Short mmCIF file of C-alpha atoms (C1' of nucleotides) in Angstrom, two decimals:
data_model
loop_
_atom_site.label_atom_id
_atom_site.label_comp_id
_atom_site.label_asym_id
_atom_site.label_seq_id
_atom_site.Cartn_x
_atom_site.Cartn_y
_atom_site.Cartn_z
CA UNK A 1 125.39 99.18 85.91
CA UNK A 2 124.17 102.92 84.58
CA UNK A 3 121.26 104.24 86.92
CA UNK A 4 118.07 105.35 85.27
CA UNK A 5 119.46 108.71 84.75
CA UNK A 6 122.70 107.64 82.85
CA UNK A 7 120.99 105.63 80.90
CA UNK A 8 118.47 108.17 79.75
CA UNK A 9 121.44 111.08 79.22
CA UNK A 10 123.21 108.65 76.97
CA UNK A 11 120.17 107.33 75.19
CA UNK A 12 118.83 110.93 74.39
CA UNK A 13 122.44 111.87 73.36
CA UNK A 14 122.52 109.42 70.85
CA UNK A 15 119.40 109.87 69.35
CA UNK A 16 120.44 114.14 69.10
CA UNK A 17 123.81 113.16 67.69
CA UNK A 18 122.41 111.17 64.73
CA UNK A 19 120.42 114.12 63.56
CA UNK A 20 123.78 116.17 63.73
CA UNK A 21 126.10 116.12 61.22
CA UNK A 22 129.22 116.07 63.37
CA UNK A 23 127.99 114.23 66.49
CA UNK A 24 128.08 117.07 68.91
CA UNK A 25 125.12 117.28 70.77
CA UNK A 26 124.36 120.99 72.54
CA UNK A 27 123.88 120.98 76.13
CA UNK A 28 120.74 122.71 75.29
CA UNK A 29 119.04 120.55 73.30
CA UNK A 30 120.01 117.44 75.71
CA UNK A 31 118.64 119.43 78.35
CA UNK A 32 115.51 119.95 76.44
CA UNK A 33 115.26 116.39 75.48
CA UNK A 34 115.77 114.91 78.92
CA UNK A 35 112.98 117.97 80.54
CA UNK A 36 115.72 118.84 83.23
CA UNK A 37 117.52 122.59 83.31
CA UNK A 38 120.57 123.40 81.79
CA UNK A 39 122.52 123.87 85.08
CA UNK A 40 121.28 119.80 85.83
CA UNK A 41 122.56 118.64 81.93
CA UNK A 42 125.86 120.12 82.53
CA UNK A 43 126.18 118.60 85.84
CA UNK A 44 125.35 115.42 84.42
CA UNK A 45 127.06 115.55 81.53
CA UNK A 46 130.49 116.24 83.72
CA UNK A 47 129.71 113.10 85.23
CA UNK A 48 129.24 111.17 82.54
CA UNK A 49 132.36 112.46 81.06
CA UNK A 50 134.27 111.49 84.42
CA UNK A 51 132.94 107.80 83.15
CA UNK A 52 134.49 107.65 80.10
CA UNK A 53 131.06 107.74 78.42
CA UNK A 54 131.40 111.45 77.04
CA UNK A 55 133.62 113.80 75.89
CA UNK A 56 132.30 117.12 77.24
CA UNK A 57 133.41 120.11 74.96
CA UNK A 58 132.89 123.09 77.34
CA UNK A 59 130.55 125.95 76.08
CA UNK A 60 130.01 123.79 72.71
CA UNK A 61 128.30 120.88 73.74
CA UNK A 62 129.11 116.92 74.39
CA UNK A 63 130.06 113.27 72.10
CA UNK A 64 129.50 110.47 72.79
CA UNK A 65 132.25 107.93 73.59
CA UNK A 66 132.34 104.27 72.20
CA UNK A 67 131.26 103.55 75.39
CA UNK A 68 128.55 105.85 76.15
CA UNK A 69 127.30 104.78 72.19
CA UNK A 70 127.70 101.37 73.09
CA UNK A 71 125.38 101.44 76.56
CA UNK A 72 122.60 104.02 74.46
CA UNK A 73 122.63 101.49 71.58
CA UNK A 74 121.57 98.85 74.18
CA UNK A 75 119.00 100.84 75.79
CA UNK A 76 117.08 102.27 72.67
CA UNK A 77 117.05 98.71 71.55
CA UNK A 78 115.02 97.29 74.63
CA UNK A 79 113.30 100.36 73.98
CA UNK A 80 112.60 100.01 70.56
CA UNK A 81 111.93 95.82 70.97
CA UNK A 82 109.65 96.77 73.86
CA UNK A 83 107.68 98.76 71.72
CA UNK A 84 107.31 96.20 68.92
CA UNK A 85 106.63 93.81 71.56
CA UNK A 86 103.95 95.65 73.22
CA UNK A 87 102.32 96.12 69.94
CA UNK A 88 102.48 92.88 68.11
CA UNK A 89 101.77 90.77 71.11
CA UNK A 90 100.32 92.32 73.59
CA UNK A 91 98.21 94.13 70.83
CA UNK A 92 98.03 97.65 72.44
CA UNK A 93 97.84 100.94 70.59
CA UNK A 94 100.83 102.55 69.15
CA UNK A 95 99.92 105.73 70.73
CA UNK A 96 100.71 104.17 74.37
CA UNK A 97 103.66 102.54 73.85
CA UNK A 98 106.21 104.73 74.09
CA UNK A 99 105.36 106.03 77.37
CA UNK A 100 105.83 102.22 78.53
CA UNK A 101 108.35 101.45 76.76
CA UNK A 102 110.51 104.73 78.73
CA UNK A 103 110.04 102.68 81.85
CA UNK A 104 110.68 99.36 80.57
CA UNK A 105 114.05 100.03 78.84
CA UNK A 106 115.35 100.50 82.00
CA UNK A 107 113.90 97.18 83.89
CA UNK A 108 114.93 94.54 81.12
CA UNK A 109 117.88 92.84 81.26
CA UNK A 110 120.12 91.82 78.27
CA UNK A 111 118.47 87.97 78.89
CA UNK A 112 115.47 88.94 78.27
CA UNK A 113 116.16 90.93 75.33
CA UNK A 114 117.29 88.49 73.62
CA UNK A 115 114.63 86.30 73.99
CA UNK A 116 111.68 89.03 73.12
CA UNK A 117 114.04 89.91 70.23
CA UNK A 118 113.67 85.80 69.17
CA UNK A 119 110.33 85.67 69.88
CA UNK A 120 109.25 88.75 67.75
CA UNK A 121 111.69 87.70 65.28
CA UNK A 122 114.37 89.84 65.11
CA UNK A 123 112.48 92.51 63.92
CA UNK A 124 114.46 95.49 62.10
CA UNK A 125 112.35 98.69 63.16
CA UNK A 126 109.72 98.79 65.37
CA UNK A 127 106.24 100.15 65.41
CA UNK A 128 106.93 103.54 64.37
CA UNK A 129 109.34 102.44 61.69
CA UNK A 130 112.22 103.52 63.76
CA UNK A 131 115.33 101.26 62.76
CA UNK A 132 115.96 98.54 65.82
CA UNK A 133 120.00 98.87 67.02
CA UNK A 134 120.94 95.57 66.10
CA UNK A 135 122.88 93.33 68.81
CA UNK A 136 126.04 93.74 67.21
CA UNK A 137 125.63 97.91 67.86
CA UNK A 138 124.88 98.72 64.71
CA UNK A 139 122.05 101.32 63.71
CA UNK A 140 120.50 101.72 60.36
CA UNK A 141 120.54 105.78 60.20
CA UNK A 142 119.03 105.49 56.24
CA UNK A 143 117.38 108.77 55.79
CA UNK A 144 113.81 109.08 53.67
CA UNK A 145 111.81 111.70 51.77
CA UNK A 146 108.97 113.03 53.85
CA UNK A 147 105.46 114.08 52.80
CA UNK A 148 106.52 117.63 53.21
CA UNK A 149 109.45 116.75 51.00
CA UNK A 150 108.65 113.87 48.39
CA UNK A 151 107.71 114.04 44.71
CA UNK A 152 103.10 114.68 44.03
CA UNK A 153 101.16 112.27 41.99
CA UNK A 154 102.83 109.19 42.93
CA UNK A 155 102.37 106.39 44.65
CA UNK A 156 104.46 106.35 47.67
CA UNK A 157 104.22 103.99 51.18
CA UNK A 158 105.10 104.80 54.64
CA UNK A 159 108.16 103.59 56.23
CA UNK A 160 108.75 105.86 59.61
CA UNK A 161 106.59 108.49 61.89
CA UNK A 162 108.98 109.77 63.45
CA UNK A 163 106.77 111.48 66.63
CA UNK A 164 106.04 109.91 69.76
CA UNK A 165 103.49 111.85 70.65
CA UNK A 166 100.17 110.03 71.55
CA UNK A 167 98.08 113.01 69.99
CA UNK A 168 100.07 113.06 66.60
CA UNK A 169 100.01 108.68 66.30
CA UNK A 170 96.16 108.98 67.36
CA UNK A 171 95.37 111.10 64.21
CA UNK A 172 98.15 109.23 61.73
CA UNK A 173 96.48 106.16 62.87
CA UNK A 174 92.71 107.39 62.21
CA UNK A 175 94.34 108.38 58.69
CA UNK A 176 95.68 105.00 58.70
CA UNK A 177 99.36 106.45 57.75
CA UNK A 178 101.40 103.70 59.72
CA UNK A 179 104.39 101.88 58.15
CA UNK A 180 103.84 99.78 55.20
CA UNK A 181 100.77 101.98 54.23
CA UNK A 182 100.36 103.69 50.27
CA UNK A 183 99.54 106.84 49.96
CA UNK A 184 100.35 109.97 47.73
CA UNK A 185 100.55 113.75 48.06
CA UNK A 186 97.37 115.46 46.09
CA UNK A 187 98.84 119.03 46.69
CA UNK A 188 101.16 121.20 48.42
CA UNK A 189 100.59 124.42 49.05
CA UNK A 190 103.21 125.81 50.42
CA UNK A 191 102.01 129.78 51.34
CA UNK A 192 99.13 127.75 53.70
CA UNK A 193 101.63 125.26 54.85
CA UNK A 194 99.35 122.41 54.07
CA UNK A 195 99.88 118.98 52.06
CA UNK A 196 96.64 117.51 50.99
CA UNK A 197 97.32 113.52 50.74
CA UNK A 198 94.94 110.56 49.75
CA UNK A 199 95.33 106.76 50.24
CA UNK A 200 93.80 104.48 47.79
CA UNK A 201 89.88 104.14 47.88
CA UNK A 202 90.45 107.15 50.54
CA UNK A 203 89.42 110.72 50.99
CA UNK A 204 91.04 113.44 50.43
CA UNK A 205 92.54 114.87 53.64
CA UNK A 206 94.86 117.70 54.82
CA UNK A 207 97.62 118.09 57.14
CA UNK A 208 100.00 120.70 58.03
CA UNK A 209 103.58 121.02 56.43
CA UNK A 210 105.64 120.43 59.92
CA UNK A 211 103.26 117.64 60.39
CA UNK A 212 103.59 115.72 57.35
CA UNK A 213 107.53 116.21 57.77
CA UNK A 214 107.32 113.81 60.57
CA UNK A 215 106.16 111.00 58.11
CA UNK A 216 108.94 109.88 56.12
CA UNK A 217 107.90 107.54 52.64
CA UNK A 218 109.74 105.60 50.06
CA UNK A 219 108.28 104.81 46.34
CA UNK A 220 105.64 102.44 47.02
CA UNK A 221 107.09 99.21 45.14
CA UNK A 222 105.13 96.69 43.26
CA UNK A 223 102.98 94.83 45.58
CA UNK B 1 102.95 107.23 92.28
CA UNK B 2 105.00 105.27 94.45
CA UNK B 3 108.96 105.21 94.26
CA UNK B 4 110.72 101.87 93.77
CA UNK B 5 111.63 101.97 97.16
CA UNK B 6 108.14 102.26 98.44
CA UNK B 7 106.80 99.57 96.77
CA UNK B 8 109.59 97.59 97.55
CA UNK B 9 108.87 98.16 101.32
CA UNK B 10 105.45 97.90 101.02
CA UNK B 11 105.86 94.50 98.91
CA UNK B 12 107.93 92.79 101.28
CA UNK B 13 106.14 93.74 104.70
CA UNK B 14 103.02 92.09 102.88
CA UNK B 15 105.17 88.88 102.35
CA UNK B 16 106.06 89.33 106.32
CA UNK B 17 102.74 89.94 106.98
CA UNK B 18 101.02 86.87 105.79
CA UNK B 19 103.34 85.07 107.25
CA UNK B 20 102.26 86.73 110.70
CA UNK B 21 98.97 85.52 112.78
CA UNK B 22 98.57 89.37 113.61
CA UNK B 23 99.42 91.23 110.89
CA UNK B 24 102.56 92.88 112.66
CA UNK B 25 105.71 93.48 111.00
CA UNK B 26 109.32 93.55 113.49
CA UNK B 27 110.94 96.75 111.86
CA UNK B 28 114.30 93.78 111.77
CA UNK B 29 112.49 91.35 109.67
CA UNK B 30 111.47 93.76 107.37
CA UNK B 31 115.11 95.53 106.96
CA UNK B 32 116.69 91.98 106.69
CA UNK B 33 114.38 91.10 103.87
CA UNK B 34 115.09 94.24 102.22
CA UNK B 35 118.76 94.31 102.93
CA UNK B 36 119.06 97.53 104.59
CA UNK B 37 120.27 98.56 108.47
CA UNK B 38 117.73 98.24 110.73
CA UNK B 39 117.80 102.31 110.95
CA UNK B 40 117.07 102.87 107.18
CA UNK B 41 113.74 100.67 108.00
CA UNK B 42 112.99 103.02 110.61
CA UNK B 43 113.09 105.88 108.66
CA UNK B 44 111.38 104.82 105.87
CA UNK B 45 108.70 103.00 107.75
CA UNK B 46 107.97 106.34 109.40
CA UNK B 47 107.59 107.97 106.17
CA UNK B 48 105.61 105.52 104.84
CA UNK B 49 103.38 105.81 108.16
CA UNK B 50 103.25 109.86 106.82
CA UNK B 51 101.80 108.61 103.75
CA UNK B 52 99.12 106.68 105.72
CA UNK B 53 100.61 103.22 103.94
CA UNK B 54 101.36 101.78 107.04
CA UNK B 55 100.76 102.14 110.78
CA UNK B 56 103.97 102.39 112.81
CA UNK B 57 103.65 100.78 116.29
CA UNK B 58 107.30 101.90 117.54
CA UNK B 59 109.78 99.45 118.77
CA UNK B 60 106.97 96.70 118.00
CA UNK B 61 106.92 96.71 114.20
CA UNK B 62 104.30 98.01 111.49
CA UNK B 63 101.14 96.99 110.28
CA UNK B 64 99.86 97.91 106.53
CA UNK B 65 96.94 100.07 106.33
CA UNK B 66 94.21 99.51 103.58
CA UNK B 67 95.70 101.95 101.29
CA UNK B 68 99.38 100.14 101.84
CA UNK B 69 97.88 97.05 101.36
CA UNK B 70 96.57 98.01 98.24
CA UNK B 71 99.67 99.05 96.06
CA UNK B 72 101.75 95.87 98.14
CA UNK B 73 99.36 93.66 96.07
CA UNK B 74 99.63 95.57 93.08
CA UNK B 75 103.51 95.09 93.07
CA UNK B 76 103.44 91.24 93.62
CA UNK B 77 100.45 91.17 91.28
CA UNK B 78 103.40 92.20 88.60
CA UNK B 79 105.99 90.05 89.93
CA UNK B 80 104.41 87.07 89.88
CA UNK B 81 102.42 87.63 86.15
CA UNK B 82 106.00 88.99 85.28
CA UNK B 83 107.61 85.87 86.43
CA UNK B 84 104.60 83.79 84.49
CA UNK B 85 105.35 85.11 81.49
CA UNK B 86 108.90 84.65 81.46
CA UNK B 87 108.62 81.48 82.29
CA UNK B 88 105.69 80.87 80.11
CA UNK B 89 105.88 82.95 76.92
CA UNK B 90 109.58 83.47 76.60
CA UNK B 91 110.55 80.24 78.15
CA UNK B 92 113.40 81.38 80.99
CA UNK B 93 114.94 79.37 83.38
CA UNK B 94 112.48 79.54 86.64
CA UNK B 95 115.74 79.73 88.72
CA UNK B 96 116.67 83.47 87.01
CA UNK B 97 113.01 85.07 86.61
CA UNK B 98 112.87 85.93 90.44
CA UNK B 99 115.40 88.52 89.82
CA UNK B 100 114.42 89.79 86.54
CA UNK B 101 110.65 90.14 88.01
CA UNK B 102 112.08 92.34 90.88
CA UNK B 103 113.00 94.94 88.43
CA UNK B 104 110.17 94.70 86.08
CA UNK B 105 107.58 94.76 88.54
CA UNK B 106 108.11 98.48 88.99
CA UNK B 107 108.18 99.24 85.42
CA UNK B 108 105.10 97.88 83.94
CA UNK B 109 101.51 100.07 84.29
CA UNK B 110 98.53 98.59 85.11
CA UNK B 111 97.50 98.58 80.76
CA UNK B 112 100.13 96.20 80.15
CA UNK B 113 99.71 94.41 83.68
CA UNK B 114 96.03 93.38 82.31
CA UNK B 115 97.34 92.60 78.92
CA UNK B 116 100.38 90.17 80.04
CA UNK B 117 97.16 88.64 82.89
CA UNK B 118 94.75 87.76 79.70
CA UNK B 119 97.63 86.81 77.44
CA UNK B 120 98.57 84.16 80.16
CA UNK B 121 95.32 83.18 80.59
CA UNK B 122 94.63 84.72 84.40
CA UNK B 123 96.78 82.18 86.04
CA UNK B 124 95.83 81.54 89.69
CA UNK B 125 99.11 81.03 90.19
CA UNK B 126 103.16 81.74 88.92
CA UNK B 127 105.92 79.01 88.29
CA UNK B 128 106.14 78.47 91.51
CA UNK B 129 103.14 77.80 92.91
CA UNK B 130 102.87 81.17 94.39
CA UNK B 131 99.71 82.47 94.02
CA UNK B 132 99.14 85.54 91.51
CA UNK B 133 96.85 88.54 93.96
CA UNK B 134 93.60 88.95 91.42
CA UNK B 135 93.09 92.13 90.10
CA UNK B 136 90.17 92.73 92.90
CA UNK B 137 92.97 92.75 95.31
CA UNK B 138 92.25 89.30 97.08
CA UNK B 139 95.06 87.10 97.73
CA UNK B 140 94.71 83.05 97.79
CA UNK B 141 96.60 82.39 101.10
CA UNK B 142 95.79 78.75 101.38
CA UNK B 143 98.76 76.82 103.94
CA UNK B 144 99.38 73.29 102.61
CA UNK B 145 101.62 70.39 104.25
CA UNK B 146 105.38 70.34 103.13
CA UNK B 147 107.86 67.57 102.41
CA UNK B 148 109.04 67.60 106.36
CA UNK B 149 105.32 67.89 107.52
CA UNK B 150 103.46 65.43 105.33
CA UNK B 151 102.63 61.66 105.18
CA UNK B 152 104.88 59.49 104.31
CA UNK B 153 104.64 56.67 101.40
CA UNK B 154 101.45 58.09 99.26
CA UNK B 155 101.38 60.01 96.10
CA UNK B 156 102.05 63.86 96.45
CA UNK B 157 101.48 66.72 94.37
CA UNK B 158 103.97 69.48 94.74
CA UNK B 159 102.23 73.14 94.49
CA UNK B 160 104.40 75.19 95.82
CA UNK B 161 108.28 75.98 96.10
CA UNK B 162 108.53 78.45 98.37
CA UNK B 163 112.36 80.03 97.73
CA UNK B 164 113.47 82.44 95.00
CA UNK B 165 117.41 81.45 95.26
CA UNK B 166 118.20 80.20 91.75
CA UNK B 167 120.56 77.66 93.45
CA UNK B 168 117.75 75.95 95.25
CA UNK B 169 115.35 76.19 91.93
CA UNK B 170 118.14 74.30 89.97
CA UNK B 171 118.45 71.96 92.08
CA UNK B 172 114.98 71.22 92.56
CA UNK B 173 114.09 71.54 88.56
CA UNK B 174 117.13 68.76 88.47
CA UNK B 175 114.72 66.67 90.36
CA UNK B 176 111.27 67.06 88.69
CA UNK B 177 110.15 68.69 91.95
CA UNK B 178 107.86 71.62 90.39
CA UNK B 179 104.47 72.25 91.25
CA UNK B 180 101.98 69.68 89.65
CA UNK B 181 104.71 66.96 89.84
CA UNK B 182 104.04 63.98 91.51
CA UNK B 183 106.40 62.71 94.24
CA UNK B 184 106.44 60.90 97.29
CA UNK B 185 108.33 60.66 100.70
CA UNK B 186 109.83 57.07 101.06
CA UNK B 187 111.36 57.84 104.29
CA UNK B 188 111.83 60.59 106.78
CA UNK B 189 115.28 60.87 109.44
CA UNK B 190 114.91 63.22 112.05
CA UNK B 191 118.13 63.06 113.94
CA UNK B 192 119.68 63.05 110.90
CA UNK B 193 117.96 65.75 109.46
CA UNK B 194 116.62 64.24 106.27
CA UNK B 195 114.11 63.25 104.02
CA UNK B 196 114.18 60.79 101.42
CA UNK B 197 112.09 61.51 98.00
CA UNK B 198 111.03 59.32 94.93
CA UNK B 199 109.25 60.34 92.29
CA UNK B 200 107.63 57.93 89.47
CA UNK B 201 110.10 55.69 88.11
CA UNK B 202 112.96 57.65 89.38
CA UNK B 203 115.77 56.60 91.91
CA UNK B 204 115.33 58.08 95.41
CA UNK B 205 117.10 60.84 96.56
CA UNK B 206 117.21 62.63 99.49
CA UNK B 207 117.82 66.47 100.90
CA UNK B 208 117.46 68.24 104.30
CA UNK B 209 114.35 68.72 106.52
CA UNK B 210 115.10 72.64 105.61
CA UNK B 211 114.80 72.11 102.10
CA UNK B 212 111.89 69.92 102.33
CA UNK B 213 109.88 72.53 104.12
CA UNK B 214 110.50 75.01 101.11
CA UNK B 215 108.09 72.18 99.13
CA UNK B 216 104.19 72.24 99.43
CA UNK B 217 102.56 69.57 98.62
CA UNK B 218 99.30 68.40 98.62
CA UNK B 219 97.59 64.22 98.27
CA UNK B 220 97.71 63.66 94.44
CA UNK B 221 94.46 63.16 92.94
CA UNK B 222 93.36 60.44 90.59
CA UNK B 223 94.32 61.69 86.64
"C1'" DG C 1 134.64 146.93 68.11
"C1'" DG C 2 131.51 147.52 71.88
"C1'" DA C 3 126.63 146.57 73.46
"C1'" DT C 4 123.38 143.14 73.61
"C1'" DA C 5 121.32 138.69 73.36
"C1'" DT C 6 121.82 133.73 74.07
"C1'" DA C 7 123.79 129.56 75.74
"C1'" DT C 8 126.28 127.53 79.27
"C1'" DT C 9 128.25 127.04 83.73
"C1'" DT C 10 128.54 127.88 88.58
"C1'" DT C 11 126.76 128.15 93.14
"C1'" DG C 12 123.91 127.00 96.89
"C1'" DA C 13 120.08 124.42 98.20
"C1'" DC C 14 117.02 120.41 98.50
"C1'" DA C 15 114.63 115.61 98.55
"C1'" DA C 16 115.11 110.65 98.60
"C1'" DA C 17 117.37 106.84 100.28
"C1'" DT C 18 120.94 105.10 102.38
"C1'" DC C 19 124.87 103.86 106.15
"C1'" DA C 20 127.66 103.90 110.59
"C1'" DA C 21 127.59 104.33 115.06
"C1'" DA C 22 125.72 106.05 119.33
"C1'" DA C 23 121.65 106.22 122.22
"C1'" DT C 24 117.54 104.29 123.95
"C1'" DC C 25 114.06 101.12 125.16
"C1'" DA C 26 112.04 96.51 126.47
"C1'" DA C 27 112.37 92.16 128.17
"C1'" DC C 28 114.35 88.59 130.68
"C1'" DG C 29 116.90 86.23 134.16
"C1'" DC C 30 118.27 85.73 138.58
"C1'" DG D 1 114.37 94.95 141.33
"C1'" DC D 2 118.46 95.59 138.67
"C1'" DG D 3 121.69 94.64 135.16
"C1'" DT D 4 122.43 92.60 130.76
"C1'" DT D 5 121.04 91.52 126.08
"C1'" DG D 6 118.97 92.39 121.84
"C1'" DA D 7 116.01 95.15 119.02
"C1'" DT D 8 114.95 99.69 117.64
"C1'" DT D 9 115.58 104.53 117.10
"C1'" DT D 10 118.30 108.64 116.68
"C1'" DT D 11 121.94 111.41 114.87
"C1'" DG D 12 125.02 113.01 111.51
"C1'" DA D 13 126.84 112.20 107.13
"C1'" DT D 14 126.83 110.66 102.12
"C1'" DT D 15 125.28 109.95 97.21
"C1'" DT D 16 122.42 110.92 93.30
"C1'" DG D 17 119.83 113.84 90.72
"C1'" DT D 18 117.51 117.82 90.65
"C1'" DC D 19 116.15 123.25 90.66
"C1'" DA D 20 116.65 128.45 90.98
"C1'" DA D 21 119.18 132.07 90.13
"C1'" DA D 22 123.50 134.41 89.53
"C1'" DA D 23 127.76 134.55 86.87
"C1'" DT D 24 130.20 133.94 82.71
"C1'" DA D 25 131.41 133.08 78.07
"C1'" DT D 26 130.17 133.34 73.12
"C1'" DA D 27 127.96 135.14 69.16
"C1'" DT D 28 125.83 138.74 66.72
"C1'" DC D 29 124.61 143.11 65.09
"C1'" DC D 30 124.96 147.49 63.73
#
DNA sequence: GGATATATTTTGACAAATCAAAATCAACGC
DNA sequence: GCGTTGATTTTGATTTGTCAAAATATATCC
């Protein structure tokens, strides 16, 4: 079984390699992700490729392997169900769960996956609107507009906040900007960096550009 | 914060403890239940002892301090809830939740721990009769007969099965004998080293004296 | 195209937890 | 009281994951 460690390289690997085009994922970055120094990453990362569960490409960065995709599939899905869980059962704020949820990803076994995943439903994203990896290994990597990005003046709803930081989910929460809400961009001023949004029966409110490019929306439907 | 290891050692020289009129923990018993050489225990007893979490008397054994104490009932305050709601909530085999506990009690935080407790109810006790250390830190330590020390031919209640090998919890779940079931001893073999069971309108069946003892039981009320 | 900046790798060290095996201590029997 | 037995401790080594800092390779910029 992967230690704690392994588990984390290769889960932080594959969440850098789906926002790359090509898959390879700069020692740099995974070093930055995982909070260790770039001497530890490559260490690690030589490891891992001694495994089979990386291809390291010296001085350019690292892939994943099947294999190494296969075991970080498995662990951002406990980690992604854990959230979910913690949230629509145990009812706690959204702002706290991923801490947990870094701990517990690492303590479930596949058993009990499978039985929080029937219990919850076989949810398909969690909390945060982050797709779930389904049990097959398959991740939904659909890409959205984002308040920074989408069209003014229409209605639009929430589908992913893609931040984990309890600060930033404190605030979109207050604004209530969570998945499923509507909401639609007053203004964008681009020279201030601000996008001024409202949700229905709301005030207006601002919020910086880089902010509101962490909330990703979809035409709000019909409903 | 304490490492897995330390509250693993911690954990299981409070098990050795209560089961001790004086508190003292033989530095063997505790690496046995760990599964560690006896010089490992040493070691790491005398770091703990560092840490003020135990006292170590040397070549006599080890006695928690306050402090020790303190996180050891912490740890099997998750175990046991942990092992509730598996059994409870997600509905797992009480043979396999032993093992699953033993990873997740280092992973959960004290939020969730008081989530999962008033989720569950506050149980006084876990699937197998073992009772659950309250959040106050007091543990119910009540000794009851067992099916080698009771009476013989009156109604029992089982309320405790005091192993965690999923072998012995099949077997016993194949015979109704869980805590609140009712049961009684029909007849009792010394020399030949076994003790013959019947529960209500079941055949009678029989197992060893060493299994028996593994079985609390207590006179079944009326109801 | 050579100097400079940046990313990566190497090197040497360290802490935590462990084992194997030798050394030591305590107790017990006779 | 002295040797033997069994439990415990000591010693030296190993593995995993980490850091600090020096060395090296790559990219960039006039």
């Amino acid at each position: 079984m992967a230690t704690i460690a392994v588990e984390n390289y290769l889960k932080h690997a594959l969440l850098l390699a789906e926002r790359s085009p090509d898959g390879l994922v700069p020692m740099g970055e995974l070093a930055t992700a995982l909070e260790v120094v770039p001497g530890t990453a490559t260490t690690m990362v030589k490891a891992l490729a001694d495994s089979g569960l990386v291809v390291h490409e010296p001085r350019r960065g690292l892939r994943l392997t099947a294999a190494g995709r296969r075991v970080a599939l498995n662990v951002l899905r406990k980690h992604r169900l854990v959230e979910t869980f913690l949230v629509n059962v145990l009812k706690m704020d959204w702002a706290q769960v991923h801490a947990e949820a870094e701990q517990l990803e690492h303590a479930i076994s596949d058993a009990v996956l499978d039985r929080l995943d029937a219990l919850l439903g076989h949810p398909a994203t969690d909390p945060h609107g982050d797709p779930i990896p389904s049990v097959e290994g398959t991740l939904n990597s659909a890409v959205y507009a984002t308040l920074a990005t989408c069209a003014t003046e229409v209605a639009l709803r929430v589908v992913r906040v893609t931040d984990q930081s309890a600060d930033f989910l404190t605030f979109a929460e207050a604004h209530g900007l969570r998945p499923g809400a509507v909401v639609q961009v007053v203004d964008r001023n681009l020279p201030a960096g601000l996008v001024t949004l409202r949700r229905p029966r709301g005030k207006p409110f601002a919020l910086s550009l880089a902010a509101a490019g962490r909330i990703w929306v979809a035409p709000a439907e019909a409903g």
